[in-house]
Amino acid sequence: MIEPQTVIDNRYKVISRIGSGGMADVYLAEDQLLGRKVAVKVLHRRFVEDQEFVERFRREASSAASLSHPNVVSIFDRGEWNGTYYIAMEYLPGRSLKALVAEHGPLDPAVATDIVIQILQAARFAHRQGIIHRDLKPHNVILDEEGRAKVTDFGIARAGASDMTLTGSIMGTAQYLSPEQAQGRPVSAASDLYAIGIVLYELLTGRIPFDGETAVSIALKQVSAQPPAPSSINPLVPPALDAIVARVLAKNPAERFTSAEEFIEALEQAGQDGFQERRQTTVLPTPATVATHPANGVLPGKRRRRSLLIGGAALLAALIAGALLLLFADTSRVRVPDVLGVSRAAADARLREAGLTPSFTQSSNSTVANGLVISTSPHVASLVKKGSRVRVVLSTGPGSASVPDVSKLRREDALRTLSHDGFKPKSETQASSSVKAGIVISTEPPAGTVVQLGSPITVLVSSGPAKVSVPGVTGESQQAAEAALSAASLKVGLITPQQTTSKPAGTVLSQSPEHGAMVLPASAVNLTVAQAPQEAAVPNVLGQEAAAAAAALEGAGFKAKTVTLPVSDTTKVGLVVEQNPHAGNKARRGSTVTLAIGVAEPQQTTSTTTTTPPPATPNPPATPAPGQ
């Protein structure tokens, strides 16, 4: 609980707490900037951690702030304070419709109809703006000191109505929940009309049509049960109102009234047919015009039933007397016709036709088009004397303002600022090498441009530097590859040499990332580049066996190739007898050395032949010895 004298957001000085619900506490406070009393709704802290809930709370508060209507409580401001969120709205010193029914029981059908028509006028205006209340109930309708009904929590109810766990607040919500809401289906304007039908039922009978011990049991009745006719509870309810209630409480939304306008027309027709005269002479009950009740406004058991009978008889007598008085009544009082949203000419014609004198003024408005009626004073449907002056406020359009500079702000803060200033912002992303991702670059129109309030403003938000496509450099020379990458705002990363004889030295064999990949500027691209094989001395493997010689060559970085060579020396069979290149010569690593492996020469084949010995040669004469 916030203590009195606490100043909220350096502006709203708390006077006292005036209400509390499942979603927020409401405080009466003084707006120290404008010097007026306001009601400040402060979100319960248990919801603050739910970012989705908070975002809905903000968004729906902004939507509700766009509603300007005599039967809608105005929202002035919203913000964040002390770790939670608040909404500042119009303060009404009156009482809620729920309190009125609790204090006085069933209302006269004419009075009930008049109040419901005002609620419907608020709903009609909101529905035309595309806003659905989703939580209409007597607790959210305030009767001001003039008896005018004003609906509060338009749009804000959306943030809390879906939470089915809040004891008390949801019990109240379930009693006015449409069947489609109870089943978790999408809501529409017809859902609001159903809730208003429940309110009408309660005003006519003094009780709700569906009740139970739990929210679930009530919701089930909303889906399947049929309520008794209001006239079976309050005999003063005419058949026309029974029919209207039956239609608006149809389980199928398609079977209800098609719009708030049609609902209003049905109620007005019912009044013309049965109780229009009484409605013009009936005022809202006050403590001085009703029977005495206990302090809590509830009569126990027999006392309440007896009071209802006595009150009914007294009311019937009053109606008879009123009917007699009408024979001689002054017929100079008329109702202010509904001229909201029409042109000046149409409003002038309607008011003069009703015997009233219009007085036109102008005011800017972000939701009502230029030249159309925003409001009247006295308000629509008020009873006034013929010839009275009616002040009619015409819209001059939304007015103009300068687009604030939201550059360098975070996206969320920029959107919030523009919405608060009366514009309709939307965001688009744009690449930027100088602005960090998620930060606003600029707006369109630019900051300082004077435009109409309510105009769309495009917020350009940085998505960071734009990605670039990696060029294909495989097959290029290393120098050409580096130039191509630099031109694409990329840089060369790791260069891995790879010896090969299939490509010229310096040729790019592969790249990573591959061609066409999208990367940030200044990213590195790794290259594999061809390298010429190095030279080395060929080892001497002569005389070695083939396997050993091949192993020695491979160890030195060469490849071995063997051929055979016949040898006559059997000791050289199986050994290397020749090598090419010769031992000691230089050759490129990876090149091939041819080894000649000795093999035995093939054996010659011999044949047996008979030879004739040569003829005998006579012995030569003896050589005489020397000295003979």
XYZ file of C-alpha atoms in Angstrom:
628
model
C 0.000 0.000 0.000
C 1.246 3.491 -0.855
C 1.210 5.890 2.072
C -0.534 9.290 1.848
C 1.708 12.216 0.815
C 3.820 9.890 -1.354
C 4.540 11.524 -4.712
C 4.246 9.118 -7.650
C 6.644 9.777 -10.511
C 7.442 13.281 -9.168
C 3.926 14.428 -10.086
C 0.978 12.706 -8.368
C 0.714 13.278 -4.629
C -1.282 10.481 -2.974
C -4.212 11.570 -0.804
C -5.803 8.201 0.010
C -6.554 4.752 -1.350
C -10.047 4.635 -2.846
C -10.182 1.114 -4.257
C -8.410 -2.183 -4.780
C -8.852 -5.010 -7.263
C -7.181 -8.159 -8.425
C -4.944 -6.265 -10.835
C -4.200 -2.928 -9.175
C -4.836 -0.502 -6.326
C -6.496 2.858 -7.032
C -5.474 6.024 -5.217
C -6.924 9.511 -5.079
C -4.066 11.869 -5.834
C -3.362 15.486 -6.683
C -1.746 16.236 -10.032
C 0.849 18.771 -8.851
C 1.541 19.888 -12.410
C -2.059 20.759 -13.373
C -3.529 21.237 -9.887
C -6.391 18.758 -10.214
C -7.481 15.563 -8.518
C -6.902 12.327 -10.398
C -7.336 8.621 -9.792
C -4.046 6.723 -10.090
C -4.211 2.992 -10.737
C -0.981 1.243 -9.626
C -0.303 -2.270 -10.930
C 0.241 -4.965 -8.292
C 3.904 -5.924 -8.096
C 3.208 -9.606 -8.658
C 2.423 -8.788 -12.292
C 5.573 -6.748 -12.931
C 7.746 -9.804 -13.614
C 5.369 -10.955 -16.348
C 6.700 -8.952 -19.287
C 3.886 -10.079 -21.588
C 1.312 -8.882 -19.057
C 3.092 -5.548 -18.598
C 3.298 -5.005 -22.349
C -0.447 -5.651 -22.682
C -1.059 -3.255 -19.756
C 0.927 -0.519 -21.538
C -0.576 -1.165 -24.963
C -4.171 -1.274 -23.776
C -3.678 1.840 -21.637
C -2.531 3.649 -24.767
C -5.620 2.422 -26.637
C -7.952 3.513 -23.856
C -6.281 6.930 -23.717
C -7.450 7.530 -27.287
C -11.123 7.400 -26.225
C -12.715 10.800 -25.655
C -16.418 10.433 -24.902
C -18.830 11.811 -22.283
C -19.545 8.287 -21.017
C -15.926 7.106 -20.839
C -13.565 7.888 -17.966
C -10.629 9.787 -19.492
C -7.074 8.515 -19.151
C -4.501 11.289 -18.757
C -1.137 9.619 -18.328
C 0.714 6.369 -17.784
C 4.234 5.538 -16.707
C 6.665 3.487 -14.659
C 7.442 4.232 -11.030
C 9.172 2.495 -8.132
C 9.436 -0.831 -9.925
C 5.834 -0.988 -11.138
C 3.475 0.757 -13.568
C 0.628 3.221 -13.157
C -2.190 4.924 -15.051
C -3.516 8.369 -14.144
C -7.169 8.906 -15.032
C -10.161 11.150 -14.467
C -11.351 11.171 -10.856
C -15.100 10.876 -10.331
C -16.424 11.466 -6.790
C -19.592 9.443 -7.507
C -20.296 5.788 -6.771
C -20.177 2.631 -8.830
C -23.276 1.123 -10.377
C -22.595 -2.003 -8.304
C -22.822 0.056 -5.102
C -26.093 1.621 -6.264
C -27.718 -1.790 -6.869
C -26.365 -3.179 -3.595
C -27.822 -0.205 -1.741
C -31.209 0.097 -3.426
C -31.958 -3.221 -5.108
C -33.856 -3.244 -8.446
C -34.078 0.098 -10.243
C -37.098 1.441 -12.023
C -37.034 0.006 -15.583
C -36.936 3.513 -17.042
C -33.915 4.442 -14.922
C -32.195 1.134 -15.654
C -32.767 1.621 -19.371
C -31.420 5.168 -19.280
C -28.207 4.034 -17.538
C -27.683 1.096 -19.903
C -28.175 3.345 -22.953
C -25.338 5.530 -21.653
C -23.116 2.454 -21.192
C -23.986 1.381 -24.732
C -23.114 4.827 -26.064
C -19.653 4.414 -24.551
C -19.340 0.898 -25.989
C -20.562 2.071 -29.395
C -17.885 4.775 -29.505
C -15.144 2.358 -28.428
C -16.217 -0.350 -30.860
C -16.062 2.154 -33.714
C -12.421 2.752 -32.714
C -11.750 -0.982 -32.775
C -11.502 -1.253 -28.967
C -13.352 -3.967 -27.018
C -13.721 -3.623 -23.252
C -13.775 -7.366 -22.392
C -14.700 -6.803 -18.719
C -17.858 -4.674 -18.600
C -19.627 -4.943 -15.242
C -21.353 -2.584 -12.739
C -18.072 -2.268 -10.820
C -16.596 -0.508 -13.892
C -19.450 2.003 -14.314
C -19.309 5.178 -12.217
C -22.302 7.477 -11.711
C -21.139 11.056 -11.284
C -22.881 13.711 -9.204
C -25.153 14.566 -12.144
C -26.266 10.951 -12.555
C -24.229 10.485 -15.725
C -22.799 7.001 -16.268
C -19.105 6.750 -17.111
C -17.350 3.518 -18.036
C -13.832 2.958 -16.759
C -11.070 0.451 -17.548
C -11.657 0.481 -21.312
C -8.919 -1.652 -22.812
C -7.100 -1.965 -19.483
C -9.404 -4.810 -18.520
C -7.899 -6.862 -21.322
C -4.649 -7.173 -19.420
C -6.283 -8.776 -16.376
C -9.514 -10.385 -17.487
C -7.808 -13.491 -18.835
C -6.220 -14.360 -15.493
C -8.639 -16.925 -14.051
C -6.764 -17.409 -10.770
C -7.460 -14.192 -8.907
C -9.942 -14.947 -6.159
C -12.665 -12.330 -5.807
C -11.889 -10.205 -8.827
C -12.389 -13.068 -11.217
C -15.483 -14.225 -9.333
C -16.927 -10.826 -10.229
C -15.666 -11.108 -13.795
C -17.112 -14.602 -14.283
C -20.577 -13.318 -13.405
C -20.452 -11.001 -16.455
C -18.377 -13.243 -18.728
C -19.752 -14.072 -22.181
C -20.034 -17.774 -23.141
C -17.303 -17.403 -25.755
C -14.933 -15.906 -23.189
C -15.741 -18.672 -20.727
C -14.754 -21.207 -23.409
C -11.529 -19.391 -24.279
C -12.726 -18.334 -27.719
C -11.963 -14.989 -29.397
C -14.002 -12.035 -28.171
C -15.785 -9.397 -30.221
C -18.123 -6.458 -29.758
C -20.890 -9.039 -29.189
C -19.053 -10.131 -26.028
C -19.332 -6.609 -24.628
C -23.040 -6.531 -25.503
C -23.577 -9.781 -23.581
C -21.904 -8.273 -20.499
C -24.059 -5.141 -20.802
C -27.073 -7.449 -21.015
C -26.038 -8.965 -17.665
C -25.765 -5.434 -16.244
C -29.275 -4.616 -17.515
C -30.585 -7.831 -15.940
C -29.011 -6.902 -12.601
C -30.402 -3.350 -12.677
C -33.893 -4.660 -13.418
C -33.893 -7.499 -10.868
C -31.336 -6.517 -8.244
C -29.426 -9.744 -8.811
C -27.203 -11.408 -11.374
C -28.640 -14.153 -13.608
C -25.853 -16.666 -12.918
C -24.105 -17.228 -9.603
C -22.202 -20.033 -7.916
C -19.578 -20.939 -5.365
C -16.660 -20.892 -7.806
C -15.706 -18.991 -10.921
C -15.718 -22.249 -12.880
C -19.277 -23.141 -11.858
C -20.468 -19.664 -12.852
C -18.664 -19.871 -16.193
C -20.335 -23.219 -16.921
C -23.743 -21.646 -16.312
C -22.860 -18.811 -18.688
C -22.234 -21.428 -21.373
C -25.285 -23.648 -20.906
C -27.900 -22.297 -18.434
C -30.886 -20.053 -19.251
C -31.764 -17.296 -16.759
C -35.342 -16.646 -15.605
C -37.075 -13.710 -17.252
C -36.515 -10.416 -15.367
C -40.278 -9.917 -15.041
C -40.516 -13.176 -13.057
C -38.372 -11.467 -10.401
C -39.541 -7.863 -10.802
C -43.163 -7.624 -12.079
C -42.562 -4.003 -13.090
C -40.352 -5.127 -15.977
C -42.389 -4.888 -19.210
C -42.429 -7.757 -21.769
C -40.387 -5.664 -24.221
C -37.438 -5.630 -21.803
C -37.803 -9.376 -21.206
C -37.445 -9.897 -24.958
C -34.429 -7.593 -25.178
C -32.656 -9.364 -22.299
C -33.374 -12.775 -23.831
C -31.881 -11.707 -27.141
C -28.734 -10.046 -25.799
C -28.006 -13.031 -23.497
C -28.134 -15.527 -26.379
C -25.333 -18.089 -26.110
C -24.509 -17.714 -29.786
C -22.975 -14.253 -30.485
C -24.622 -14.228 -33.923
C -28.068 -14.280 -32.303
C -27.457 -11.134 -30.240
C -27.816 -7.546 -31.410
C -25.460 -6.818 -34.257
C -24.152 -3.632 -32.646
C -24.481 -1.324 -29.671
C -26.485 0.970 -31.949
C -29.107 -1.737 -32.540
C -29.237 -2.480 -28.795
C -29.829 1.230 -28.080
C -32.610 1.428 -30.680
C -34.340 -1.593 -29.125
C -34.236 -0.035 -25.647
C -35.504 3.306 -26.926
C -38.343 1.602 -28.772
C -39.252 -0.349 -25.631
C -39.364 2.929 -23.727
C -41.634 4.542 -26.308
C -43.939 1.535 -26.182
C -44.235 1.155 -22.447
C -42.498 3.499 -20.024
C -41.087 6.524 -21.841
C -43.246 8.921 -19.812
C -42.186 7.504 -16.478
C -38.535 7.560 -17.493
C -38.748 11.309 -18.130
C -40.056 11.957 -14.632
C -38.007 9.381 -12.725
C -34.703 10.282 -11.119
C -31.961 8.059 -9.777
C -32.705 6.826 -6.251
C -30.934 8.616 -3.430
C -30.758 7.770 0.260
C -33.549 10.273 0.852
C -35.974 8.684 -1.643
C -35.702 5.008 -0.669
C -36.660 3.010 2.372
C -34.131 2.812 5.198
C -31.631 -0.031 4.795
C -28.981 -1.528 7.052
C -25.554 0.091 6.902
C -24.153 -2.521 4.546
C -27.020 -2.057 2.065
C -28.192 -5.700 2.295
C -31.433 -6.798 3.957
C -31.321 -10.266 5.534
C -33.947 -12.861 4.571
C -37.571 -11.940 5.350
C -36.804 -8.280 6.019
C -35.511 -7.815 2.459
C -38.472 -9.647 0.874
C -40.895 -7.620 2.951
C -39.136 -4.401 2.009
C -39.275 -5.356 -1.658
C -43.047 -5.882 -1.411
C -43.559 -2.616 0.413
C -41.197 -0.818 -1.962
C -42.980 -2.331 -4.966
C -46.381 -1.211 -3.713
C -45.055 2.257 -2.965
C -43.475 2.460 -6.392
C -46.724 1.353 -8.067
C -48.616 4.051 -6.205
C -46.012 6.589 -7.230
C -46.357 5.520 -10.850
C -50.142 5.925 -10.770
C -49.749 9.343 -9.245
C -47.115 10.195 -11.809
C -49.412 9.116 -14.642
C -52.143 11.425 -13.331
C -49.720 14.281 -12.975
C -48.608 13.774 -16.563
C -52.065 14.859 -17.712
C -51.195 18.299 -16.434
C -47.418 18.125 -16.557
C -45.227 20.698 -18.163
C -44.139 19.234 -21.509
C -41.409 21.812 -22.011
C -38.570 19.409 -21.055
C -36.794 17.523 -23.830
C -33.816 15.203 -24.117
C -30.576 16.253 -25.748
C -30.404 14.226 -28.983
C -27.361 12.099 -29.814
C -25.202 14.209 -32.119
C -21.827 12.631 -31.303
C -19.698 12.026 -34.375
C -21.938 13.970 -36.796
C -21.164 17.133 -38.750
C -21.906 20.646 -37.524
C -24.822 21.000 -39.923
C -26.386 17.707 -38.828
C -25.919 18.533 -35.141
C -27.421 21.991 -35.613
C -30.462 20.522 -37.381
C -31.080 17.804 -34.776
C -30.738 20.155 -31.810
C -32.994 22.812 -33.294
C -35.558 20.166 -34.255
C -35.581 19.142 -30.572
C -36.251 22.758 -29.598
C -32.722 23.463 -28.340
C -30.202 26.173 -29.219
C -26.742 24.909 -30.176
C -23.569 26.793 -29.292
C -20.489 25.521 -31.126
C -16.894 25.522 -29.925
C -13.817 23.749 -31.242
C -11.122 21.534 -29.771
C -8.370 19.320 -31.148
C -8.920 15.591 -30.897
C -6.781 12.693 -32.111
C -9.667 10.226 -32.557
C -12.549 12.325 -33.954
C -12.243 13.607 -37.511
C -12.098 17.299 -38.254
C -15.551 18.965 -38.235
C -17.378 16.222 -36.295
C -18.912 16.495 -32.823
C -16.747 15.366 -29.910
C -19.149 16.037 -27.023
C -22.088 18.085 -25.794
C -22.929 19.848 -22.556
C -25.428 18.957 -21.187
C -24.541 15.437 -22.303
C -26.552 13.334 -24.727
C -29.924 12.083 -23.368
C -29.999 14.697 -20.561
C -33.421 16.204 -19.793
C -33.376 19.974 -20.298
C -35.930 22.726 -20.866
C -36.906 23.567 -24.405
C -34.916 26.471 -25.712
C -31.912 25.605 -23.531
C -28.469 26.291 -24.918
C -26.411 23.170 -25.648
C -22.660 23.560 -25.926
C -21.373 21.442 -28.817
C -17.641 20.751 -29.123
C -16.436 20.217 -32.698
C -13.154 18.496 -33.506
C -10.493 20.426 -35.359
C -8.611 17.214 -35.970
C -5.772 15.860 -33.941
C -3.726 19.061 -33.868
C -0.041 19.216 -34.756
C 3.226 18.634 -32.968
C 6.915 18.345 -33.717
C 8.307 14.816 -34.077
C 10.672 14.283 -31.119
C 14.270 13.166 -31.639
C 14.401 9.516 -30.563
C 17.666 8.617 -32.296
C 20.178 6.744 -30.147
C 17.327 5.386 -27.985
C 16.455 1.721 -27.684
C 13.565 0.638 -29.899
C 11.144 0.147 -26.980
C 11.942 3.531 -25.441
C 11.522 5.318 -28.789
C 8.118 3.713 -29.443
C 6.976 4.578 -25.918
C 8.070 8.216 -26.294
C 6.308 8.667 -29.628
C 3.095 7.031 -28.371
C 3.118 9.226 -25.282
C 3.467 12.317 -27.482
C 0.363 11.365 -29.492
C 1.831 9.680 -32.556
C 1.367 6.161 -33.955
C 4.850 4.695 -34.262
C 5.920 1.541 -36.060
C 9.433 0.166 -36.398
C 11.446 -1.090 -39.345
C 14.975 -2.480 -39.338
C 17.792 -1.052 -41.406
C 21.403 -2.149 -41.641
C 23.969 0.270 -40.261
C 27.709 -0.002 -39.816
C 27.788 2.936 -37.392
C 24.759 2.323 -35.122
C 24.585 -0.633 -32.760
C 21.893 -3.234 -33.387
C 18.605 -2.427 -31.583
C 19.293 1.316 -31.436
C 17.228 3.878 -33.362
C 18.955 5.414 -36.400
C 16.302 7.998 -37.301
C 12.583 8.483 -37.934
C 10.487 9.128 -40.996
C 9.376 11.958 -40.987
C 12.638 13.218 -39.454
C 12.859 14.665 -35.946
C 11.635 18.264 -35.793
C 9.070 17.854 -38.571
C 5.659 19.265 -37.590
C 2.900 16.734 -38.355
C -0.620 16.002 -37.176
C -0.995 14.184 -33.888
C -1.993 10.599 -34.503
C 0.128 10.458 -37.670
C 2.136 7.289 -38.301
C 5.855 7.634 -37.557
C 8.300 5.051 -38.913
C 11.170 4.326 -36.535
C 14.272 3.008 -38.317
C 16.092 0.622 -35.993
C 19.622 -0.613 -36.678
C 20.036 -4.312 -37.389
C 23.829 -3.895 -37.316
C 26.156 -3.966 -40.332
C 24.746 -5.478 -43.520
C 26.104 -8.907 -44.421
C 28.110 -9.360 -47.635
C 28.413 -12.298 -50.020
C 31.738 -14.167 -50.090
C 33.196 -14.083 -53.642
C 34.502 -17.275 -55.244
C 38.320 -17.193 -55.426
C 39.093 -20.902 -55.912
C 41.362 -21.325 -58.939
C 42.609 -17.739 -58.715
C 46.130 -16.769 -57.781
C 46.673 -15.854 -54.159
C 47.240 -12.209 -55.107
C 44.033 -12.018 -57.157
C 42.086 -13.746 -54.382
C 43.263 -11.231 -51.773
C 42.257 -8.340 -54.029
C 38.763 -9.802 -54.606
C 38.169 -10.355 -50.880
C 39.318 -6.827 -50.037
C 36.947 -5.364 -52.625
C 34.090 -7.275 -50.895
C 35.015 -5.729 -47.483
C 36.483 -9.035 -46.327
C 39.970 -10.017 -45.296
C 42.233 -13.007 -45.839
C 42.442 -15.264 -42.815
C 44.588 -18.381 -42.422
C 46.608 -19.451 -45.480
C 47.419 -23.163 -45.581
C 50.075 -24.269 -48.132
C 49.544 -27.583 -49.849
C 52.170 -29.190 -52.075
C 50.822 -30.322 -55.389
C 52.059 -30.975 -58.877
C 48.613 -30.540 -60.498
C 48.346 -26.745 -60.058
C 50.882 -23.964 -60.404
C 52.394 -22.752 -57.168
C 50.307 -19.912 -55.580
C 46.945 -21.134 -56.926
C 44.018 -21.115 -54.448
C 42.896 -24.732 -54.082
C 39.939 -24.139 -51.672
C 38.317 -21.465 -49.450
C 36.277 -21.262 -46.222
C 33.555 -19.875 -46.014
C 32.522 -21.063 -49.436
C 31.464 -18.935 -52.362
C 28.066 -17.252 -51.784
C 28.040 -17.470 -47.978
C 26.661 -14.329 -46.242
C 28.981 -12.941 -43.569
C 29.538 -9.674 -41.731
C 31.973 -7.146 -43.210
C 35.635 -7.607 -42.188
C 35.112 -11.345 -41.714
C 38.117 -13.553 -42.514
C 38.175 -16.050 -45.391
C 40.669 -18.908 -45.033
C 42.555 -20.110 -48.143
C 44.414 -23.278 -49.103
C 47.187 -22.397 -51.609
C 49.210 -24.696 -53.883
C 52.945 -24.976 -53.089
C 55.660 -26.290 -55.414
C 57.317 -29.505 -54.155
C 60.843 -29.085 -52.726
C 63.953 -30.826 -54.232
C 66.035 -33.418 -52.404
C 68.958 -35.759 -53.107
C 67.920 -39.178 -54.351
C 69.216 -41.791 -51.900
C 71.430 -44.668 -53.094
C 69.455 -47.875 -53.016
C 71.653 -49.989 -55.357
C 72.112 -53.485 -54.108
C 69.038 -53.315 -51.839
C 66.067 -55.587 -52.081
C 63.051 -54.055 -53.875
C 60.864 -53.589 -50.773
C 63.637 -52.024 -48.731
C 64.617 -49.713 -51.576
C 61.008 -48.522 -52.056
C 60.687 -47.826 -48.337
C 63.895 -45.809 -48.338
C 62.711 -43.699 -51.278
C 59.286 -43.006 -49.745
C 60.992 -42.001 -46.527
C 62.976 -39.439 -48.476
C 59.825 -38.057 -50.122
C 59.918 -39.922 -53.404
C 57.773 -42.502 -55.086
C 59.185 -45.827 -56.274
C 58.528 -47.556 -59.579
C 60.073 -50.974 -60.334
C 61.087 -52.662 -63.597
C 63.020 -55.884 -64.182
C 66.445 -56.259 -65.727
C 68.028 -59.661 -66.556
C 71.461 -60.173 -64.954
C 74.026 -62.870 -65.459
C 75.281 -62.581 -61.926
C 72.901 -64.673 -59.923
C 73.931 -62.882 -56.732
C 72.185 -59.750 -57.987
C 68.827 -61.396 -58.572
C 66.100 -59.538 -56.511
C 68.338 -56.595 -55.852
C 68.367 -53.074 -57.285
C 70.921 -53.095 -60.057
C 70.102 -49.654 -61.479
C 68.136 -46.514 -60.433
C 66.976 -43.423 -62.296
C 67.635 -40.648 -61.278
C 71.019 -41.852 -60.103
C 71.931 -41.723 -56.467
C 72.975 -38.248 -55.281
C 71.164 -36.375 -58.024
C 68.620 -33.665 -57.025
C 64.916 -34.254 -57.748
C 61.563 -32.825 -56.607
C 60.024 -34.437 -53.617
C 57.088 -36.469 -54.706
C 58.633 -37.331 -58.058
C 59.156 -40.952 -59.101
C 62.459 -42.909 -58.977
C 62.603 -45.920 -61.297
C 64.308 -49.006 -59.847
C 65.627 -51.847 -62.012
C 65.383 -55.120 -60.105
C 67.730 -57.887 -61.244
C 66.271 -61.126 -62.555
C 68.168 -64.228 -63.768
C 69.004 -64.399 -67.453
C 67.137 -67.141 -69.319
C 69.185 -70.499 -69.758
C 70.534 -71.338 -73.328
C 69.310 -74.684 -74.811
C 72.247 -77.197 -76.100
C 71.818 -80.195 -78.608
C 73.970 -83.506 -79.056
C 75.633 -83.981 -82.516
C 78.166 -86.524 -83.989
C 81.256 -84.863 -85.251
C 83.854 -86.286 -87.511
C 87.282 -85.975 -86.012
C 89.674 -84.017 -88.154
C 92.094 -86.020 -90.231
C 95.258 -87.021 -88.477
C 98.097 -84.714 -89.046
C 101.540 -86.354 -89.474
C 103.838 -85.484 -86.699
C 105.969 -82.565 -87.603
C 109.578 -83.204 -88.064
C 111.520 -82.917 -84.897
C 113.232 -79.725 -84.372
C 116.871 -80.348 -84.007
C 118.237 -79.292 -80.705
C 120.453 -76.399 -80.721
C 123.974 -77.295 -81.378
C 123.072 -80.445 -83.288
